[in-house]
Short mmCIF file of C-alpha atoms and ligand atoms in Angstrom, two decimals:
data_model
loop_
_atom_site.label_atom_id
_atom_site.label_comp_id
_atom_site.label_asym_id
_atom_site.label_seq_id
_atom_site.Cartn_x
_atom_site.Cartn_y
_atom_site.Cartn_z
CA MET A 1 109.75 -153.86 -60.80
CA MET A 2 112.23 -151.83 -58.76
CA GLU A 3 111.35 -148.19 -58.74
CA ARG A 4 113.94 -146.20 -60.60
CA LYS A 5 115.80 -143.45 -58.80
CA ARG A 6 114.75 -139.98 -59.74
CA ILE A 7 117.18 -137.46 -61.16
CA LEU A 8 116.64 -133.90 -62.24
CA SER A 9 118.62 -131.33 -64.14
CA GLY A 10 118.06 -128.02 -65.89
CA MET A 11 119.68 -125.85 -68.53
CA ARG A 12 119.38 -122.15 -68.91
CA PRO A 13 117.87 -121.33 -72.30
CA THR A 14 120.87 -120.29 -74.36
CA GLY A 15 119.27 -121.01 -77.75
CA ARG A 16 120.54 -123.46 -80.32
CA LEU A 17 123.02 -125.90 -78.84
CA HIS A 18 126.61 -126.25 -79.96
CA LEU A 19 128.89 -129.27 -79.99
CA GLY A 20 130.22 -128.38 -76.54
CA ASN A 21 126.67 -128.57 -75.13
CA LEU A 22 126.04 -131.82 -76.96
CA HIS A 23 129.09 -133.58 -75.53
CA GLY A 24 128.72 -131.92 -72.15
CA ALA A 25 125.27 -132.16 -70.65
CA LEU A 26 123.02 -133.38 -73.42
CA ASP A 27 124.63 -136.68 -74.40
CA ASN A 28 124.84 -137.48 -70.72
CA TRP A 29 121.12 -136.81 -70.23
CA ILE A 30 120.33 -139.00 -73.22
CA GLN A 31 122.27 -141.84 -71.56
CA LEU A 32 120.63 -141.29 -68.19
CA GLN A 33 117.06 -141.32 -69.46
CA THR A 34 117.15 -145.09 -69.89
CA GLN A 35 118.44 -145.72 -66.37
CA TYR A 36 116.60 -143.23 -64.17
CA ASP A 37 113.25 -141.55 -63.72
CA CYS A 38 114.40 -138.31 -65.34
CA PHE A 39 113.12 -134.75 -65.04
CA PHE A 40 114.80 -132.27 -67.40
CA PHE A 41 113.74 -128.67 -67.71
CA VAL A 42 114.45 -125.29 -69.23
CA ALA A 43 115.47 -122.89 -66.45
CA ASP A 44 113.97 -119.76 -67.97
CA TRP A 45 113.49 -117.99 -64.63
CA HIS A 46 117.18 -118.53 -63.99
CA ALA A 47 117.93 -116.80 -67.30
CA LEU A 48 116.08 -113.76 -65.96
CA THR A 49 118.45 -113.46 -63.00
CA THR A 50 121.12 -112.18 -65.37
CA ASP A 51 119.03 -111.02 -68.35
CA TYR A 52 116.14 -109.29 -66.62
CA ALA A 53 116.91 -106.04 -68.47
CA SER A 54 116.78 -107.68 -71.92
CA PRO A 55 114.53 -110.72 -71.76
CA GLY A 56 113.61 -110.52 -75.45
CA GLN A 57 115.46 -113.69 -76.45
CA ILE A 58 114.39 -115.98 -73.65
CA ARG A 59 111.24 -117.36 -75.26
CA GLN A 60 112.87 -118.00 -78.64
CA ASN A 61 115.92 -119.51 -76.94
CA THR A 62 113.69 -121.82 -74.94
CA TRP A 63 112.01 -123.03 -78.11
CA ASP A 64 115.30 -123.53 -79.95
CA MET A 65 116.77 -125.45 -77.07
CA VAL A 66 113.76 -127.72 -76.72
CA LEU A 67 113.87 -128.51 -80.45
CA ASP A 68 117.56 -129.37 -80.16
CA TRP A 69 116.92 -131.58 -77.13
CA LEU A 70 114.32 -133.58 -78.99
CA SER A 71 116.38 -133.67 -82.19
CA ALA A 72 119.44 -134.98 -80.38
CA GLY A 73 117.49 -137.78 -78.75
CA LEU A 74 115.86 -136.74 -75.49
CA ASP A 75 112.75 -138.87 -75.53
CA PRO A 76 109.53 -137.57 -73.96
CA ASN A 77 108.41 -141.19 -73.49
CA LEU A 78 111.38 -141.81 -71.22
CA ALA A 79 111.95 -138.47 -69.51
CA THR A 80 109.68 -135.72 -68.23
CA LEU A 81 110.60 -132.53 -70.11
CA PHE A 82 109.20 -129.22 -68.93
CA ILE A 83 109.58 -125.46 -68.66
CA GLN A 84 110.35 -124.00 -65.24
CA SER A 85 108.14 -120.91 -65.56
CA ASP A 86 105.14 -123.11 -66.38
CA ILE A 87 105.28 -124.75 -62.96
CA LYS A 88 104.28 -122.01 -60.53
CA GLU A 89 104.89 -124.30 -57.56
CA HIS A 90 108.64 -123.66 -57.98
CA ALA A 91 107.97 -120.02 -57.13
CA GLU A 92 106.00 -120.90 -54.01
CA LEU A 93 108.69 -123.22 -52.71
CA TYR A 94 111.36 -120.65 -53.59
CA LEU A 95 109.52 -118.12 -51.43
CA LEU A 96 109.23 -120.50 -48.50
CA LEU A 97 112.86 -121.62 -48.73
CA GLY A 98 113.82 -117.95 -48.78
CA MET A 99 112.38 -117.65 -45.27
CA ILE A 100 114.78 -120.21 -43.82
CA THR A 101 117.93 -119.60 -45.86
CA PRO A 102 120.55 -117.61 -43.92
CA LEU A 103 121.96 -114.75 -45.98
CA PRO A 104 125.60 -115.70 -45.32
CA TRP A 105 125.03 -119.03 -47.10
CA LEU A 106 124.22 -117.08 -50.24
CA GLU A 107 126.84 -114.39 -49.84
CA ARG A 108 129.64 -116.90 -49.58
CA ASN A 109 128.51 -118.87 -52.63
CA PRO A 110 131.62 -118.76 -54.86
CA THR A 111 129.67 -118.36 -58.12
CA TYR A 112 127.93 -115.25 -56.76
CA LYS A 113 130.95 -112.94 -56.62
CA GLU A 114 132.67 -114.63 -59.56
CA GLN A 115 129.73 -114.10 -61.92
CA GLN A 116 129.19 -110.55 -60.71
CA GLN A 117 132.77 -109.78 -61.68
CA GLN A 118 132.65 -111.65 -64.97
CA LEU A 119 129.37 -110.11 -66.12
CA ASP A 120 130.38 -106.64 -64.98
CA GLN A 121 128.43 -104.87 -67.73
CA LYS A 122 125.24 -106.07 -66.02
CA ASP A 123 123.97 -104.88 -62.66
CA LEU A 124 123.77 -108.08 -60.67
CA ALA A 125 123.42 -106.48 -57.27
CA THR A 126 119.84 -107.76 -57.17
CA TYR A 127 117.82 -109.86 -54.79
CA GLY A 128 117.02 -112.31 -57.59
CA PHE A 129 120.64 -112.89 -58.47
CA LEU A 130 121.63 -113.48 -54.85
CA GLY A 131 118.71 -115.90 -54.58
CA TYR A 132 119.73 -117.89 -57.69
CA PRO A 133 120.74 -120.98 -55.67
CA VAL A 134 117.56 -120.88 -53.58
CA LEU A 135 115.51 -121.10 -56.75
CA GLN A 136 117.75 -123.93 -57.93
CA ALA A 137 117.23 -125.73 -54.62
CA ALA A 138 113.48 -125.39 -55.08
CA ASP A 139 113.77 -126.81 -58.63
CA ILE A 140 115.54 -129.87 -57.30
CA ILE A 141 113.78 -130.74 -54.09
CA ILE A 142 110.24 -130.02 -55.28
CA TYR A 143 110.58 -133.25 -57.32
CA ARG A 144 112.34 -135.02 -54.45
CA ALA A 145 115.18 -135.87 -56.79
CA HIS A 146 117.87 -138.23 -55.52
CA GLY A 147 120.51 -137.20 -58.03
CA VAL A 148 121.42 -134.06 -59.92
CA PRO A 149 123.64 -134.53 -62.98
CA VAL A 150 125.72 -131.37 -63.32
CA GLY A 151 129.15 -130.13 -64.29
CA LYS A 152 131.57 -129.14 -61.57
CA ASP A 153 130.69 -125.44 -61.86
CA GLN A 154 127.33 -126.33 -60.30
CA LEU A 155 128.64 -128.28 -57.30
CA PRO A 156 128.37 -125.34 -54.88
CA HIS A 157 124.71 -125.00 -55.82
CA VAL A 158 123.97 -128.66 -55.17
CA GLU A 159 125.80 -128.42 -51.84
CA LEU A 160 123.64 -125.45 -50.88
CA THR A 161 120.55 -127.39 -51.94
CA ARG A 162 121.52 -130.17 -49.55
CA GLU A 163 121.95 -127.70 -46.70
CA ILE A 164 118.63 -126.03 -47.38
CA ALA A 165 116.79 -129.38 -47.61
CA ARG A 166 118.33 -130.52 -44.31
CA ARG A 167 117.43 -127.26 -42.65
CA PHE A 168 113.83 -127.51 -43.81
CA ASN A 169 113.45 -131.08 -42.56
CA PHE A 170 115.04 -130.15 -39.24
CA MET A 171 113.15 -126.91 -38.71
CA TYR A 172 109.72 -128.41 -39.40
CA GLN A 173 110.53 -131.83 -37.96
CA CYS A 174 109.62 -133.70 -41.10
CA GLU A 175 111.19 -135.76 -43.87
CA VAL A 176 109.56 -134.12 -46.83
CA PHE A 177 112.83 -133.75 -48.72
CA PRO A 178 115.44 -136.40 -49.51
CA ILE A 179 118.98 -134.99 -49.57
CA PRO A 180 120.07 -135.05 -53.23
CA ASP A 181 123.50 -136.06 -54.49
CA ALA A 182 125.36 -134.39 -57.32
CA LEU A 183 126.12 -136.79 -60.18
CA LEU A 184 129.25 -135.19 -61.53
CA THR A 185 129.39 -135.10 -65.32
CA GLU A 186 132.96 -135.31 -66.57
CA VAL A 187 133.14 -133.12 -69.62
CA PRO A 188 136.24 -132.84 -71.71
CA VAL A 189 136.49 -129.17 -72.66
CA LEU A 190 135.77 -129.02 -76.37
CA PRO A 191 137.87 -126.46 -78.21
CA GLY A 192 136.10 -123.99 -80.48
CA LEU A 193 137.09 -122.97 -83.99
CA ASP A 194 139.83 -120.69 -82.65
CA GLY A 195 141.22 -123.24 -80.17
CA ARG A 196 139.72 -121.54 -77.10
CA LYS A 197 136.91 -123.29 -75.19
CA MET A 198 133.78 -123.49 -77.36
CA SER A 199 131.43 -120.84 -76.07
CA LYS A 200 128.63 -118.78 -77.52
CA SER A 201 130.20 -115.60 -76.15
CA TYR A 202 133.44 -116.24 -78.08
CA GLY A 203 131.60 -116.74 -81.38
CA ASN A 204 133.66 -119.88 -82.06
CA CYS A 205 130.90 -122.50 -82.10
CA ILE A 206 129.66 -125.20 -84.40
CA TYR A 207 125.94 -125.58 -83.76
CA ILE A 208 124.47 -129.05 -83.96
CA THR A 209 121.90 -127.84 -86.48
CA ASP A 210 124.21 -125.69 -88.61
CA PRO A 211 123.61 -126.36 -92.32
CA GLU A 212 126.13 -128.79 -93.82
CA GLU A 213 127.69 -126.05 -95.93
CA THR A 214 128.26 -123.89 -92.84
CA ILE A 215 129.93 -126.74 -91.01
CA ARG A 216 132.19 -127.41 -93.97
CA GLU A 217 133.26 -123.75 -94.13
CA LYS A 218 133.78 -123.50 -90.38
CA ILE A 219 136.00 -126.58 -90.23
CA LEU A 220 138.07 -125.52 -93.22
CA LYS A 221 138.81 -122.21 -91.46
CA MET A 222 139.57 -123.82 -88.12
CA VAL A 223 143.00 -123.33 -86.54
CA THR A 224 145.39 -126.31 -86.47
CA ASP A 225 148.77 -126.98 -84.86
CA PRO A 226 150.22 -123.44 -84.98
CA GLN A 227 153.76 -124.83 -85.25
CA ARG A 228 153.01 -126.73 -88.45
CA VAL A 229 153.47 -123.87 -90.89
CA ARG A 230 154.27 -125.63 -94.16
CA ARG A 231 152.68 -128.74 -95.63
CA ASN A 232 155.90 -130.71 -95.17
CA ASP A 233 156.45 -129.74 -91.54
CA PRO A 234 155.69 -132.62 -89.19
CA GLY A 235 152.83 -131.70 -86.85
CA ASN A 236 151.76 -132.46 -83.32
CA PRO A 237 148.13 -133.62 -83.41
CA GLU A 238 147.66 -132.91 -79.72
CA LEU A 239 148.09 -129.19 -80.44
CA SER A 240 145.35 -129.14 -83.07
CA PRO A 241 141.69 -128.69 -82.17
CA VAL A 242 140.85 -130.55 -85.38
CA PHE A 243 142.41 -133.66 -83.84
CA ALA A 244 140.37 -133.18 -80.65
CA TYR A 245 137.28 -133.48 -82.86
CA HIS A 246 138.61 -136.55 -84.65
CA LYS A 247 138.76 -138.26 -81.27
CA LEU A 248 135.02 -137.68 -80.93
CA TYR A 249 133.82 -138.35 -84.46
CA SER A 250 136.27 -140.74 -86.12
CA SER A 251 136.84 -144.43 -85.50
CA PRO A 252 139.80 -145.42 -83.28
CA SER A 253 141.73 -146.76 -86.26
CA GLU A 254 141.18 -143.57 -88.23
CA VAL A 255 142.28 -141.51 -85.22
CA MET A 256 145.51 -143.51 -85.08
CA ASP A 257 146.08 -143.16 -88.79
CA ILE A 258 145.57 -139.40 -88.61
CA ALA A 259 147.84 -138.95 -85.62
CA GLU A 260 150.62 -140.85 -87.36
CA GLY A 261 149.99 -139.06 -90.66
CA CYS A 262 150.21 -135.67 -88.94
CA ARG A 263 153.43 -136.48 -87.08
CA THR A 264 155.13 -137.66 -90.26
CA ALA A 265 153.66 -134.97 -92.52
CA ARG A 266 152.09 -137.71 -94.64
CA ILE A 267 148.67 -136.04 -94.29
CA GLY A 268 148.14 -132.31 -94.73
CA CYS A 269 145.78 -130.22 -92.63
CA VAL A 270 143.24 -129.82 -95.40
CA ASP A 271 142.96 -133.59 -95.90
CA CYS A 272 142.69 -134.09 -92.19
CA LYS A 273 139.86 -131.55 -92.08
CA LYS A 274 138.04 -133.14 -95.02
CA ARG A 275 137.99 -136.46 -93.25
CA LEU A 276 136.65 -134.79 -90.13
CA ILE A 277 133.94 -133.05 -92.14
CA THR A 278 132.74 -136.39 -93.52
CA ASN A 279 132.58 -137.99 -90.08
CA LEU A 280 131.06 -135.04 -88.26
CA LEU A 281 128.35 -134.58 -90.87
CA ALA A 282 127.50 -138.26 -90.60
CA ARG A 283 127.09 -137.92 -86.85
CA LEU A 284 124.93 -134.79 -87.11
CA ARG A 285 122.79 -135.82 -90.07
CA PRO A 286 120.08 -137.67 -88.10
CA ILE A 287 119.91 -134.77 -85.62
CA ARG A 288 119.45 -132.25 -88.41
CA GLU A 289 116.80 -134.38 -90.12
CA LYS A 290 114.86 -134.75 -86.90
CA ARG A 291 115.08 -131.01 -86.30
CA ILE A 292 113.63 -130.27 -89.74
CA GLU A 293 110.79 -132.69 -89.06
CA LEU A 294 110.01 -131.05 -85.71
CA GLU A 295 110.15 -127.52 -87.12
CA ARG A 296 107.42 -128.55 -89.55
CA ASP A 297 105.31 -129.90 -86.72
CA ALA A 298 105.42 -127.21 -84.05
CA ASP A 299 102.05 -128.32 -82.67
CA ARG A 300 103.48 -131.68 -81.78
CA VAL A 301 106.38 -130.08 -79.93
CA ARG A 302 103.94 -127.89 -78.01
CA GLU A 303 101.91 -130.98 -77.09
CA ILE A 304 105.03 -132.78 -75.89
CA MET A 305 105.96 -129.87 -73.66
CA GLU A 306 102.40 -129.47 -72.35
CA ALA A 307 102.33 -133.14 -71.41
CA GLY A 308 105.70 -132.79 -69.67
CA ASN A 309 104.54 -129.67 -67.85
CA ALA A 310 101.40 -131.45 -66.66
CA ALA A 311 103.35 -134.43 -65.34
CA ALA A 312 105.85 -132.16 -63.57
CA ARG A 313 103.09 -129.97 -62.14
CA SER A 314 101.30 -132.91 -60.61
CA GLN A 315 104.47 -134.04 -58.80
CA ALA A 316 105.27 -130.51 -57.66
CA ALA A 317 101.72 -129.96 -56.40
CA GLN A 318 101.88 -133.11 -54.26
CA THR A 319 105.12 -132.02 -52.67
CA MET A 320 103.70 -128.58 -51.96
CA GLU A 321 100.73 -130.08 -50.12
CA GLU A 322 103.18 -131.77 -47.77
CA VAL A 323 105.31 -128.66 -47.47
CA ARG A 324 102.33 -126.53 -46.41
CA GLN A 325 101.29 -129.21 -43.94
CA ALA A 326 104.78 -129.43 -42.48
CA ILE A 327 104.99 -125.67 -41.94
CA GLY A 328 101.37 -125.37 -40.85
CA LEU A 329 99.90 -123.28 -43.64
CA GLY A 330 96.71 -123.37 -45.64
CA LYS A 331 94.06 -126.04 -45.27
CA GLY A 332 93.56 -127.62 -41.89
CA TYR A 333 92.66 -124.49 -39.92
CA GLY A 334 89.81 -124.69 -37.46
CA GLY A 335 90.56 -128.37 -36.81
CA GLN A 336 92.03 -128.53 -33.34
CA SER A 337 91.50 -125.06 -31.93
CA GLU A 338 89.57 -124.49 -28.70
CA SER A 339 86.58 -122.20 -28.48
CA ALA A 340 87.74 -118.71 -27.57
CA VAL A 341 84.45 -118.27 -25.71
CA THR A 342 83.97 -121.47 -23.71
CA GLY A 343 87.63 -122.47 -23.53
CA MET A 344 86.67 -126.02 -24.58
N1 LIG B 1 122.17 -123.35 -62.67
C1 LIG B 1 122.16 -124.34 -63.71
C2 LIG B 1 123.13 -123.90 -64.82
O1 LIG B 1 123.40 -122.74 -64.95
C3 LIG B 1 120.79 -124.53 -64.31
C4 LIG B 1 119.82 -125.05 -63.30
C5 LIG B 1 118.76 -124.39 -62.76
C6 LIG B 1 119.83 -126.35 -62.73
N2 LIG B 1 118.10 -125.19 -61.88
C7 LIG B 1 118.72 -126.40 -61.84
C8 LIG B 1 120.66 -127.47 -62.87
C9 LIG B 1 118.44 -127.53 -61.08
C10 LIG B 1 120.38 -128.61 -62.10
C11 LIG B 1 119.27 -128.64 -61.22
O2 LIG B 1 123.59 -124.73 -65.55
#
C-alpha cells in the first residue's frame, strides 16, 4: 500500500464551535482524514500567547472543542487527535528553533503588528507573542508534515515555517525536516445572525450544539434583506443571510424555489426561515446526539485523547532524537574525542 502523505493542523481552543467553524476548518478536516495521515491538535499553548493574563477558560474550551470535533465526525481511528501542551517535545523544538530564527523574520510577520493593534486591550509586547510562529513551525515540522490545511490568514505562518525548516536543514547539514506546503482551505465567509461575519466576539453565532429551541429562536430573529420591509415587497435573496444558509442546508431545488419565491414576494421571510430551521436542525441532529452521548461518557473521550497524545508523542520523540543528533547535543558524547592526556 502506498504510504499516505501526512498533514497536520491545529485550532486554538475557542470553546464550543459555531457554524462558521464547522464549514471552515472542521468539515475540511473531516474530508481530509480519509485521504491523508492526519494529525489534528488543540493549540492550547498558542491560546496562552494572547490570554496569558486570564487563562481560566483554556482547559474548559479545550474540552468543549474536542467534544465538538468528535461529535461532528473527526474519527480517532482515522486521525491522530492530541493536545499540544501534552507533547513537551514541541517546547524543546520551539526552544531550538528560537536559536536559529532571525528576529527580523518575526518582526515583519504581518499578523504580528495587525493582531497587536486589533487586540489593543491586551499587552502583546511579549516574547511569547512574537514567537507565536516559531511555536507553530515546531508544531508542524516535529511531525514532518507534508501539508498544512489552513485558511489564508495563516499563510504567512506556513511560509515562515518553510523558511525555518530550510534554515535548520542548511545550518546543520541534514534533511531532518521536509518543507511543508500550505493546503489552502477556501472558506466562504458565513454571515452571523446580524449579517456580519459569524464570530464569537460579535455574539452573533449559532453553535453546532445549541439546543433546538435556541436555534429556532435565533433564526427567527435573524436579519433578512433590509430593503424588503413589507411582506408584499419583492426581496433580493442575495442580500439576506438567511438565504446564505439555505445554500448550505437546503437542496438545490429548494434553494431555487426560495430564491424565486423571495424575488416575487410569493414567500415571506418567516416562511423562508421556518424552512431553514427544518433543514438546519436535520443537519445538526446527529451532531447533537453524538455530543450528548460523549458528554455522558467523559472517560471514553479522555481515553481517546490519551491514545492520540501517545501516538503523537512517539512521533515527536523520534524526530527530536534526530534533531539532537543533527545539532550535536545529548547522547553520543565521549565517542570520538581524543584523550586530553595522551593526545591519542
Ligand atoms: N495559528 C493557528 C490558528 O490560529 C493555530 C495553529 C497552531 C496551527 N499551530 C498550528 C495551525 C500548526 C496549523 C498548523 O488558527
